[in-house]
mmCIF file of C-alpha atoms in Angstrom:
data_model
loop_
_atom_site.group_PDB
_atom_site.id
_atom_site.type_symbol
_atom_site.label_atom_id
_atom_site.label_comp_id
_atom_site.label_asym_id
_atom_site.label_seq_id
_atom_site.Cartn_x
_atom_site.Cartn_y
_atom_site.Cartn_z
ATOM 1 C CA MET A 1 61.643 146.987 -44.234
ATOM 2 C CA LEU A 2 63.874 143.798 -45.997
ATOM 3 C CA ARG A 3 61.114 141.608 -45.049
ATOM 4 C CA ARG A 4 58.056 143.080 -46.726
ATOM 5 C CA LYS A 5 60.344 143.839 -50.039
ATOM 6 C CA LYS A 6 60.857 139.978 -49.916
ATOM 7 C CA ALA A 7 57.538 139.570 -49.821
ATOM 8 C CA TYR A 8 56.353 142.107 -52.228
ATOM 9 C CA ALA A 9 58.969 141.057 -54.306
ATOM 10 C CA ASP A 10 57.904 137.213 -53.648
ATOM 11 C CA THR A 11 53.928 138.449 -53.984
ATOM 12 C CA SER A 12 55.107 139.695 -57.355
ATOM 13 C CA SER A 13 56.123 137.077 -58.441
ATOM 14 C CA GLY A 14 52.681 135.515 -57.753
ATOM 15 C CA LYS A 15 50.951 136.997 -59.512
ATOM 16 C CA ASP A 16 53.555 137.313 -62.974
ATOM 17 C CA ILE A 17 53.216 133.360 -62.835
ATOM 18 C CA LEU A 18 49.167 134.073 -61.721
ATOM 19 C CA GLY A 19 49.752 136.495 -64.973
ATOM 20 C CA ASN A 20 51.514 134.502 -66.891
ATOM 21 C CA ARG A 21 49.107 131.143 -65.958
ATOM 22 C CA SER A 22 45.956 133.563 -66.724
ATOM 23 C CA LEU A 23 47.418 134.299 -70.054
ATOM 24 C CA CYS A 24 47.921 131.285 -71.290
ATOM 25 C CA PHE A 25 44.844 129.951 -70.347
ATOM 26 C CA ILE A 26 42.992 132.791 -72.791
ATOM 27 C CA PHE A 27 45.327 132.313 -75.369
ATOM 28 C CA ILE A 28 44.341 127.957 -75.613
ATOM 29 C CA CYS A 29 40.617 128.968 -74.853
ATOM 30 C CA ALA A 30 40.937 131.422 -77.843
ATOM 31 C CA PHE A 31 42.480 129.333 -79.930
ATOM 32 C CA GLY A 32 40.039 126.352 -79.069
ATOM 33 C CA LEU A 33 37.883 128.855 -79.928
ATOM 34 C CA VAL A 34 39.349 129.595 -83.441
ATOM 35 C CA THR A 35 39.413 125.726 -83.934
ATOM 36 C CA LEU A 36 35.637 126.071 -82.898
ATOM 37 C CA ILE A 37 34.414 128.206 -85.393
ATOM 38 C CA GLN A 38 36.766 127.564 -87.990
ATOM 39 C CA GLN A 39 35.081 123.455 -87.452
ATOM 40 C CA ILE A 40 31.068 125.332 -87.649
ATOM 41 C CA LEU A 41 32.579 127.383 -90.539
ATOM 42 C CA SER A 42 34.357 123.492 -91.937
ATOM 43 C CA GLY A 43 30.515 121.990 -91.109
ATOM 44 C CA LYS A 44 28.651 125.370 -93.107
ATOM 45 C CA ASN A 45 30.886 125.707 -95.690
ATOM 46 C CA TYR A 46 32.891 121.681 -96.952
ATOM 47 C CA ILE A 47 30.369 121.843 -99.895
ATOM 48 C CA LYS A 48 33.075 124.718 -100.778
ATOM 49 C CA ARG A 49 35.381 122.007 -100.571
ATOM 50 C CA TYR A 50 33.414 119.394 -102.501
ATOM 51 C CA LEU A 51 33.325 122.424 -105.347
ATOM 52 C CA GLY A 52 36.390 123.277 -105.153
ATOM 53 C CA ASN A 53 37.783 119.508 -106.226
ATOM 54 C CA TYR A 54 34.450 118.877 -108.345
ATOM 55 C CA ASP A 55 35.307 116.723 -111.663
ATOM 56 C CA GLY A 56 32.082 115.169 -111.978
ATOM 57 C CA PRO A 57 29.115 114.383 -110.630
ATOM 58 C CA PHE A 58 28.792 112.857 -107.037
ATOM 59 C CA GLU A 59 27.868 109.393 -107.639
ATOM 60 C CA TYR A 60 23.678 109.370 -105.644
ATOM 61 C CA ASN A 61 25.463 107.018 -101.923
ATOM 62 C CA SER A 62 28.785 109.110 -102.219
ATOM 63 C CA THR A 63 29.379 110.794 -98.685
ATOM 64 C CA THR A 64 29.256 113.895 -99.861
ATOM 65 C CA CYS A 65 25.625 113.422 -101.495
ATOM 66 C CA ARG A 66 24.273 112.181 -98.143
ATOM 67 C CA GLU A 67 25.436 115.193 -96.374
ATOM 68 C CA LEU A 68 24.348 117.680 -99.494
ATOM 69 C CA ARG A 69 21.168 115.238 -99.652
ATOM 70 C CA GLN A 70 20.549 116.112 -95.864
ATOM 71 C CA GLU A 71 21.426 119.793 -95.927
ATOM 72 C CA ILE A 72 18.146 120.401 -97.701
ATOM 73 C CA MET A 73 16.089 117.911 -95.522
ATOM 74 C CA ASP A 74 16.936 119.476 -92.089
ATOM 75 C CA VAL A 75 14.861 122.506 -94.388
ATOM 76 C CA LYS A 76 11.342 121.497 -92.667
ATOM 77 C CA VAL A 77 9.627 124.138 -93.861
ATOM 78 C CA LEU A 78 10.198 126.972 -96.054
ATOM 79 C CA THR A 79 10.490 129.915 -93.698
ATOM 80 C CA MET A 80 12.871 127.881 -91.544
ATOM 81 C CA VAL A 81 15.829 129.274 -93.786
ATOM 82 C CA LYS A 82 16.856 132.772 -96.193
ATOM 83 C CA THR A 83 15.931 132.326 -99.506
ATOM 84 C CA SER A 84 19.626 132.649 -101.269
ATOM 85 C CA ASP A 85 20.371 129.947 -98.546
ATOM 86 C CA LEU A 86 17.793 127.799 -99.854
ATOM 87 C CA PHE A 87 19.177 128.758 -103.492
ATOM 88 C CA GLU A 88 22.780 127.671 -102.655
ATOM 89 C CA ARG A 89 22.115 124.578 -100.166
ATOM 90 C CA TRP A 90 19.933 123.311 -104.256
ATOM 91 C CA ARG A 91 23.422 124.459 -105.994
ATOM 92 C CA ASN A 92 25.546 122.336 -103.898
ATOM 93 C CA LEU A 93 23.328 119.134 -104.284
ATOM 94 C CA GLN A 94 23.550 119.891 -108.822
ATOM 95 C CA ILE A 95 26.513 118.524 -107.960
ATOM 96 C CA CYS A 96 25.510 115.313 -107.069
ATOM 97 C CA ARG A 97 23.596 111.913 -109.993
ATOM 98 C CA TRP A 98 20.244 111.994 -109.123
ATOM 99 C CA GLU A 99 18.680 109.235 -108.632
ATOM 100 C CA GLN A 100 15.412 107.501 -107.963
ATOM 101 C CA ASN A 101 15.204 106.032 -104.708
ATOM 102 C CA LYS A 102 12.517 103.216 -105.078
ATOM 103 C CA GLU A 103 11.436 102.548 -101.923
ATOM 104 C CA GLU A 104 10.748 106.420 -102.101
ATOM 105 C CA THR A 105 8.700 106.187 -104.570
ATOM 106 C CA SER A 106 6.268 103.270 -103.408
ATOM 107 C CA ASN A 107 5.381 104.765 -100.499
ATOM 108 C CA PHE A 108 4.878 108.073 -102.253
ATOM 109 C CA LYS A 109 2.936 106.054 -104.870
ATOM 110 C CA MET A 110 0.832 103.900 -102.559
ATOM 111 C CA SER A 111 -0.078 107.299 -100.672
ATOM 112 C CA LEU A 112 -1.314 108.821 -103.513
ATOM 113 C CA SER A 113 -3.463 105.803 -104.231
ATOM 114 C CA ARG A 114 -5.004 105.302 -101.441
ATOM 115 C CA CYS A 115 -5.791 109.547 -100.946
ATOM 116 C CA CYS A 116 -6.526 110.036 -105.298
ATOM 117 C CA ASN A 117 -6.473 107.078 -107.266
ATOM 118 C CA ALA A 118 -5.139 109.207 -110.824
ATOM 119 C CA PRO A 119 -5.510 105.767 -112.654
ATOM 120 C CA SER A 120 -9.245 105.717 -112.147
ATOM 121 C CA PHE A 121 -10.938 108.950 -111.349
ATOM 122 C CA LEU A 122 -8.236 111.361 -112.899
ATOM 123 C CA PHE A 123 -10.931 112.420 -115.829
ATOM 124 C CA THR A 124 -14.630 111.892 -115.610
ATOM 125 C CA THR A 125 -15.431 108.534 -117.534
ATOM 126 C CA LYS A 126 -18.656 106.705 -118.439
ATOM 127 C CA ARG A 127 -16.961 103.958 -115.619
ATOM 128 C CA ASN A 128 -16.253 106.502 -112.917
ATOM 129 C CA THR A 129 -19.700 109.034 -113.441
ATOM 130 C CA PRO A 130 -23.077 106.923 -114.918
ATOM 131 C CA ALA A 131 -25.692 108.601 -116.629
ATOM 132 C CA GLY A 132 -28.040 110.068 -113.523
ATOM 133 C CA THR A 133 -25.502 110.890 -111.433
ATOM 134 C CA LYS A 134 -25.794 114.713 -109.737
ATOM 135 C CA LEU A 135 -22.036 115.038 -110.480
ATOM 136 C CA ARG A 136 -20.908 117.922 -107.455
ATOM 137 C CA TYR A 137 -18.411 120.503 -108.473
ATOM 138 C CA GLU A 138 -14.825 120.875 -106.800
ATOM 139 C CA VAL A 139 -14.879 124.145 -105.059
ATOM 140 C CA ASP A 140 -19.412 125.233 -105.611
ATOM 141 C CA THR A 141 -20.201 122.251 -103.328
ATOM 142 C CA SER A 142 -23.452 123.507 -103.679
ATOM 143 C CA GLY A 143 -24.065 123.978 -107.266
ATOM 144 C CA ILE A 144 -24.449 119.510 -108.677
ATOM 145 C CA LEU A 145 -24.602 119.156 -112.165
ATOM 146 C CA PRO A 146 -27.300 115.933 -113.735
ATOM 147 C CA ILE A 147 -25.133 113.727 -115.731
ATOM 148 C CA THR A 148 -28.060 113.548 -119.383
ATOM 149 C CA ALA A 149 -27.561 111.838 -121.700
ATOM 150 C CA GLU A 150 -25.904 114.449 -123.969
ATOM 151 C CA VAL A 151 -23.079 115.114 -121.415
ATOM 152 C CA PHE A 152 -23.315 111.377 -120.460
ATOM 153 C CA LYS A 153 -21.424 111.040 -124.845
ATOM 154 C CA MET A 154 -18.946 113.887 -124.152
ATOM 155 C CA PHE A 155 -17.386 111.668 -122.198
ATOM 156 C CA PRO A 156 -14.474 109.175 -122.504
ATOM 157 C CA ASP A 157 -16.037 105.051 -121.631
ATOM 158 C CA ASP A 158 -12.929 104.328 -119.221
ATOM 159 C CA MET A 159 -9.434 105.821 -118.003
ATOM 160 C CA PRO A 160 -7.237 106.007 -120.859
ATOM 161 C CA TYR A 161 -4.269 105.500 -118.770
ATOM 162 C CA SER A 162 -2.927 103.384 -116.244
ATOM 163 C CA LYS A 163 -1.126 102.617 -113.178
ATOM 164 C CA SER A 164 2.637 102.838 -114.004
ATOM 165 C CA GLN A 165 1.937 102.272 -117.766
ATOM 166 C CA PHE A 166 4.751 104.986 -118.952
ATOM 167 C CA LYS A 167 9.087 104.672 -117.875
ATOM 168 C CA LYS A 168 10.108 108.185 -118.290
ATOM 169 C CA CYS A 169 7.580 110.757 -117.797
ATOM 170 C CA ALA A 170 8.345 115.016 -118.099
ATOM 171 C CA VAL A 171 6.316 117.415 -116.753
ATOM 172 C CA VAL A 172 6.305 120.892 -118.148
ATOM 173 C CA GLY A 173 5.667 123.870 -116.477
ATOM 174 C CA ASN A 174 6.798 127.644 -117.595
ATOM 175 C CA GLY A 175 8.058 129.046 -115.972
ATOM 176 C CA GLY A 176 11.180 131.520 -117.142
ATOM 177 C CA ILE A 177 13.775 128.923 -115.355
ATOM 178 C CA ILE A 178 13.864 126.805 -118.263
ATOM 179 C CA LYS A 179 14.900 129.278 -120.616
ATOM 180 C CA ASN A 180 18.706 128.696 -122.498
ATOM 181 C CA SER A 181 18.317 124.860 -121.210
ATOM 182 C CA LYS A 182 18.983 123.500 -123.934
ATOM 183 C CA CYS A 183 16.637 120.932 -122.703
ATOM 184 C CA GLY A 184 14.135 120.422 -125.428
ATOM 185 C CA LYS A 185 16.176 117.133 -126.725
ATOM 186 C CA GLU A 186 15.963 115.863 -123.010
ATOM 187 C CA ILE A 187 12.025 116.207 -122.680
ATOM 188 C CA ASP A 188 11.206 115.076 -126.249
ATOM 189 C CA SER A 189 12.965 111.899 -125.168
ATOM 190 C CA ALA A 190 10.838 111.287 -122.787
ATOM 191 C CA ASP A 191 7.980 108.661 -123.045
ATOM 192 C CA PHE A 192 5.116 110.618 -122.313
ATOM 193 C CA VAL A 193 4.688 114.773 -121.851
ATOM 194 C CA PHE A 194 2.579 116.439 -120.039
ATOM 195 C CA ARG A 195 2.262 121.057 -120.676
ATOM 196 C CA CYS A 196 0.226 123.106 -118.659
ATOM 197 C CA ASN A 197 -2.250 125.473 -120.023
ATOM 198 C CA ILE A 198 -1.348 125.178 -124.229
ATOM 199 C CA PRO A 199 2.326 127.029 -123.963
ATOM 200 C CA PRO A 200 3.939 128.499 -127.178
ATOM 201 C CA ILE A 201 6.422 125.222 -128.348
ATOM 202 C CA SER A 202 6.919 126.974 -131.842
ATOM 203 C CA GLU A 203 11.183 127.175 -132.885
ATOM 204 C CA LYS A 204 11.193 129.910 -131.164
ATOM 205 C CA TYR A 205 11.206 127.574 -127.554
ATOM 206 C CA SER A 206 11.760 124.405 -128.946
ATOM 207 C CA ALA A 207 15.095 124.123 -128.232
ATOM 208 C CA ASP A 208 14.354 124.759 -124.512
ATOM 209 C CA VAL A 209 11.457 123.136 -124.244
ATOM 210 C CA GLY A 210 10.192 120.422 -126.452
ATOM 211 C CA THR A 211 7.537 120.075 -129.112
ATOM 212 C CA LYS A 212 6.661 116.756 -127.621
ATOM 213 C CA THR A 213 2.897 116.598 -126.096
ATOM 214 C CA ASP A 214 0.847 113.550 -125.024
ATOM 215 C CA LEU A 215 -1.147 115.592 -122.602
ATOM 216 C CA VAL A 216 -2.111 119.336 -121.927
ATOM 217 C CA SER A 217 -4.399 121.292 -120.144
ATOM 218 C CA ILE A 218 -6.494 124.229 -120.862
ATOM 219 C CA ASN A 219 -7.317 126.061 -118.014
ATOM 220 C CA PRO A 220 -10.974 128.223 -119.245
ATOM 221 C CA SER A 221 -10.195 131.958 -118.337
ATOM 222 C CA ILE A 222 -7.383 130.935 -121.422
ATOM 223 C CA ILE A 223 -10.319 130.439 -123.255
ATOM 224 C CA THR A 224 -12.311 133.505 -122.169
ATOM 225 C CA GLU A 225 -9.916 135.854 -122.234
ATOM 226 C CA ARG A 226 -7.817 134.964 -125.105
ATOM 227 C CA PHE A 227 -10.462 133.254 -127.441
ATOM 228 C CA GLN A 228 -13.863 135.380 -126.839
ATOM 229 C CA LYS A 229 -14.956 132.110 -124.982
ATOM 230 C CA LEU A 230 -16.237 130.439 -128.184
ATOM 231 C CA GLU A 231 -18.580 132.483 -129.109
ATOM 232 C CA LYS A 232 -17.672 133.495 -132.109
ATOM 233 C CA TRP A 233 -13.373 133.150 -133.968
ATOM 234 C CA ARG A 234 -12.926 129.452 -133.028
ATOM 235 C CA ARG A 235 -10.896 128.469 -135.395
ATOM 236 C CA PRO A 236 -7.951 130.980 -134.453
ATOM 237 C CA PHE A 237 -8.298 128.218 -130.933
ATOM 238 C CA TYR A 238 -8.398 125.041 -133.273
ATOM 239 C CA GLU A 239 -5.176 126.467 -134.943
ATOM 240 C CA VAL A 240 -3.273 126.789 -131.361
ATOM 241 C CA LEU A 241 -4.682 122.756 -130.651
ATOM 242 C CA GLN A 242 -3.057 122.005 -133.901
ATOM 243 C CA ASN A 243 0.390 122.628 -132.712
ATOM 244 C CA TYR A 244 0.007 120.211 -130.244
ATOM 245 C CA GLU A 245 -0.333 117.430 -132.712
ATOM 246 C CA ASN A 246 -1.901 114.483 -131.004
ATOM 247 C CA SER A 247 -2.428 115.633 -127.539
ATOM 248 C CA SER A 248 -4.809 115.550 -125.279
ATOM 249 C CA ALA A 249 -6.221 118.583 -123.992
ATOM 250 C CA VAL A 250 -7.640 118.333 -120.143
ATOM 251 C CA LEU A 251 -9.981 120.696 -118.671
ATOM 252 C CA PRO A 252 -11.138 121.386 -115.008
ATOM 253 C CA ALA A 253 -14.423 121.584 -116.924
ATOM 254 C CA PHE A 254 -16.562 121.438 -113.225
ATOM 255 C CA TYR A 255 -13.771 122.830 -111.557
ATOM 256 C CA ASN A 256 -17.316 125.503 -110.949
ATOM 257 C CA THR A 257 -20.159 126.221 -112.622
ATOM 258 C CA ARG A 258 -18.434 128.769 -114.860
ATOM 259 C CA ASN A 259 -15.948 126.567 -116.397
ATOM 260 C CA THR A 260 -18.863 124.250 -117.315
ATOM 261 C CA ASP A 261 -20.019 125.411 -121.030
ATOM 262 C CA VAL A 262 -16.554 127.323 -121.502
ATOM 263 C CA SER A 263 -14.773 123.658 -121.478
ATOM 264 C CA PHE A 264 -17.787 121.859 -123.348
ATOM 265 C CA ARG A 265 -17.219 124.000 -126.020
ATOM 266 C CA VAL A 266 -14.193 122.872 -126.560
ATOM 267 C CA LYS A 267 -15.148 119.304 -126.553
ATOM 268 C CA TYR A 268 -18.405 120.358 -129.142
ATOM 269 C CA MET A 269 -15.742 122.871 -131.687
ATOM 270 C CA LEU A 270 -13.179 119.988 -132.265
ATOM 271 C CA ASP A 271 -16.206 117.518 -133.015
ATOM 272 C CA ASP A 272 -17.447 120.407 -135.400
ATOM 273 C CA PHE A 273 -14.084 119.854 -136.686
ATOM 274 C CA ASP A 274 -13.579 116.646 -137.208
ATOM 275 C CA SER A 275 -10.793 116.364 -134.876
ATOM 276 C CA GLN A 276 -9.617 112.999 -132.924
ATOM 277 C CA ARG A 277 -8.202 114.460 -130.163
ATOM 278 C CA GLY A 278 -8.597 113.510 -126.774
ATOM 279 C CA VAL A 279 -10.933 115.715 -124.371
ATOM 280 C CA PHE A 280 -10.864 115.253 -120.835
ATOM 281 C CA PHE A 281 -12.197 116.820 -117.675
ATOM 282 C CA PHE A 282 -10.735 116.122 -114.533
ATOM 283 C CA HIS A 283 -12.971 114.302 -112.499
ATOM 284 C CA PRO A 284 -14.234 116.956 -109.794
ATOM 285 C CA GLN A 285 -13.874 114.518 -106.239
ATOM 286 C CA TYR A 286 -9.904 113.867 -107.396
ATOM 287 C CA LEU A 287 -8.958 117.741 -107.829
ATOM 288 C CA LEU A 288 -10.830 117.809 -104.783
ATOM 289 C CA ASN A 289 -8.940 115.384 -102.847
ATOM 290 C CA VAL A 290 -5.478 116.425 -104.654
ATOM 291 C CA GLN A 291 -5.649 119.463 -102.609
ATOM 292 C CA ARG A 292 -6.419 117.997 -99.805
ATOM 293 C CA PHE A 293 -3.128 115.445 -100.207
ATOM 294 C CA TRP A 294 -0.874 118.834 -100.588
ATOM 295 C CA ALA A 295 -2.648 120.371 -97.173
ATOM 296 C CA VAL A 296 -0.836 117.753 -95.198
ATOM 297 C CA GLN A 297 2.155 118.557 -97.075
ATOM 298 C CA GLY A 298 1.570 122.149 -96.318
ATOM 299 C CA VAL A 299 0.776 122.977 -100.040
ATOM 300 C CA ARG A 300 -2.687 125.096 -98.102
ATOM 301 C CA ALA A 301 -4.305 127.970 -101.422
ATOM 302 C CA LYS A 302 -7.066 129.200 -103.243
ATOM 303 C CA ARG A 303 -5.684 126.783 -105.879
ATOM 304 C CA LEU A 304 -3.397 124.683 -107.019
ATOM 305 C CA SER A 305 -0.879 125.288 -110.377
ATOM 306 C CA SER A 306 -2.448 122.934 -113.163
ATOM 307 C CA GLY A 307 1.482 121.763 -112.826
ATOM 308 C CA LEU A 308 1.044 120.128 -109.381
ATOM 309 C CA MET A 309 -2.164 118.580 -111.090
ATOM 310 C CA LEU A 310 -0.399 117.570 -113.452
ATOM 311 C CA VAL A 311 2.920 116.560 -111.245
ATOM 312 C CA THR A 312 0.237 114.667 -109.105
ATOM 313 C CA ALA A 313 -1.310 112.353 -111.931
ATOM 314 C CA ALA A 314 2.437 111.801 -113.088
ATOM 315 C CA LEU A 315 3.877 109.989 -110.304
ATOM 316 C CA GLU A 316 0.924 107.396 -110.750
ATOM 317 C CA MET A 317 0.813 106.996 -113.924
ATOM 318 C CA CYS A 318 4.955 107.162 -114.450
ATOM 319 C CA GLU A 319 7.491 104.750 -113.287
ATOM 320 C CA GLU A 320 10.089 108.025 -112.639
ATOM 321 C CA VAL A 321 8.902 111.653 -113.269
ATOM 322 C CA HIS A 322 11.188 114.232 -114.374
ATOM 323 C CA LEU A 323 10.391 118.192 -114.096
ATOM 324 C CA TYR A 324 11.245 120.947 -116.075
ATOM 325 C CA GLY A 325 10.732 124.809 -115.996
ATOM 326 C CA PHE A 326 9.883 124.069 -112.227
ATOM 327 C CA TRP A 327 10.493 127.673 -110.454
ATOM 328 C CA ALA A 328 8.309 130.080 -107.923
ATOM 329 C CA PHE A 329 11.092 132.367 -107.276
ATOM 330 C CA PRO A 330 11.725 135.374 -109.505
ATOM 331 C CA MET A 331 15.536 134.329 -109.099
ATOM 332 C CA ASN A 332 17.331 131.363 -110.532
ATOM 333 C CA PRO A 333 19.413 129.352 -108.271
ATOM 334 C CA SER A 334 22.488 130.644 -108.352
ATOM 335 C CA GLY A 335 20.858 135.060 -107.977
ATOM 336 C CA ILE A 336 20.288 135.845 -111.645
ATOM 337 C CA PHE A 337 16.863 137.246 -112.164
ATOM 338 C CA ILE A 338 15.123 135.651 -114.935
ATOM 339 C CA THR A 339 10.892 135.646 -116.312
ATOM 340 C CA HIS A 340 7.899 134.220 -114.538
ATOM 341 C CA HIS A 341 7.672 132.876 -117.446
ATOM 342 C CA TYR A 342 9.361 131.690 -120.761
ATOM 343 C CA TYR A 343 7.722 133.871 -123.010
ATOM 344 C CA ASP A 344 5.963 136.478 -121.361
ATOM 345 C CA ASN A 345 6.182 138.460 -117.721
ATOM 346 C CA VAL A 346 3.460 138.579 -116.900
ATOM 347 C CA LYS A 347 2.664 137.246 -112.435
ATOM 348 C CA PRO A 348 -0.477 135.020 -112.135
ATOM 349 C CA ARG A 349 -3.194 136.678 -109.451
ATOM 350 C CA PRO A 350 -1.371 137.469 -106.198
ATOM 351 C CA GLY A 351 -2.673 134.921 -103.345
ATOM 352 C CA PHE A 352 -4.167 132.392 -105.803
ATOM 353 C CA HIS A 353 -1.437 130.098 -105.701
ATOM 354 C CA ALA A 354 0.715 128.584 -103.752
ATOM 355 C CA MET A 355 3.529 128.188 -105.500
ATOM 356 C CA PRO A 356 7.048 129.004 -103.575
ATOM 357 C CA HIS A 357 5.624 125.965 -101.633
ATOM 358 C CA GLU A 358 4.305 123.697 -104.551
ATOM 359 C CA ILE A 359 8.525 124.053 -105.791
ATOM 360 C CA PHE A 360 9.963 123.413 -101.618
ATOM 361 C CA ASN A 361 8.027 120.486 -101.798
ATOM 362 C CA PHE A 362 8.990 119.125 -105.171
ATOM 363 C CA ILE A 363 13.330 120.419 -104.591
ATOM 364 C CA HIS A 364 12.344 118.358 -101.155
ATOM 365 C CA MET A 365 10.811 114.804 -103.139
ATOM 366 C CA HIS A 366 13.796 114.749 -105.553
ATOM 367 C CA THR A 367 16.245 115.155 -102.758
ATOM 368 C CA ARG A 368 13.862 111.783 -101.309
ATOM 369 C CA GLY A 369 15.140 110.481 -105.193
ATOM 370 C CA ILE A 370 10.774 110.033 -105.760
ATOM 371 C CA VAL A 371 11.068 113.749 -108.845
ATOM 372 C CA ASN A 372 13.871 115.082 -111.082
ATOM 373 C CA VAL A 373 14.145 118.801 -110.820
ATOM 374 C CA HIS A 374 15.612 120.227 -113.292
ATOM 375 C CA THR A 375 16.664 123.416 -112.962
ATOM 376 C CA GLY A 376 20.123 123.979 -114.661
ATOM 377 C CA GLN A 377 21.015 123.321 -118.157
ATOM 378 C CA CYS A 378 20.778 120.342 -119.833
ATOM 379 C CA THR A 379 23.932 118.772 -121.491
#
């Protein structure tokens, strides 16, 4: 009986030892797990530590900024993350000073040169489209426009812009993201300014969007809907263009057959008013090549936005490209709702453009040092 008790006592003691060891093992595992979780969370939220100690822009090549850029580059396609997560990564990157990456920019320009060649084919010219040419439309490929003497004389002799002609360019989109940005002076300081679809640049908006304009695109649908195809009241349209001083205008006259007549009327109207303003027509093959180029980058849409077309041209024409007013979401990176345009909240026709994918590409290009995307306030 005593032996049994002793044996029982020994067994009980063994269980206690095993129990203690188990508890220690569990404690060690738990501690390790907590540490691991902390490291994971720390890795995910290391940016918050950076922001907590933020006392000015971090240098482009600092360890912090390399890690922040990698956070965005890890998102290969837009569907990989929630919009809120993308916004957070973009907000975090704003603590870093932007710097152009010469190698990345040069490689991107070379790709554009091979596919599109804006310095030679951005506009339809007498040089690239001689009289007698049968010009094929971009979309209505079965439609062909014979280049008669009357049409031919509307073309410039050659492209007015050459490769990397301008040092710093600003491409101004019409997104609500630019409202209250105070970027007007910065935009106006650029060597060349592109604008999309004759947006308002009156005193009401100029502090945010500036007034300088060197090239403005005009969608023929604007002329059709707002100015009755210029069939009667032409002066209101002429006066709108006067807001852009001596800027040139560019229209997709050869996108489809419907665009041609109304685009030509813009040229005729300005000639009637003895305007010296340049009126150009996108070359349809250039636009087709641009569409194919961006499709490879994941932007597949029925139609690229006017903004993306101008950004693409700017990348060949300018040494350094800055984007303002480009955003494709109903809220800004801080999660505050914004209007679709800086001057109204009229939404585009659904399914026509692929704006979020366009902006996603711009964010990646900013991260790679190819373009500088401005979504905050200018200082």
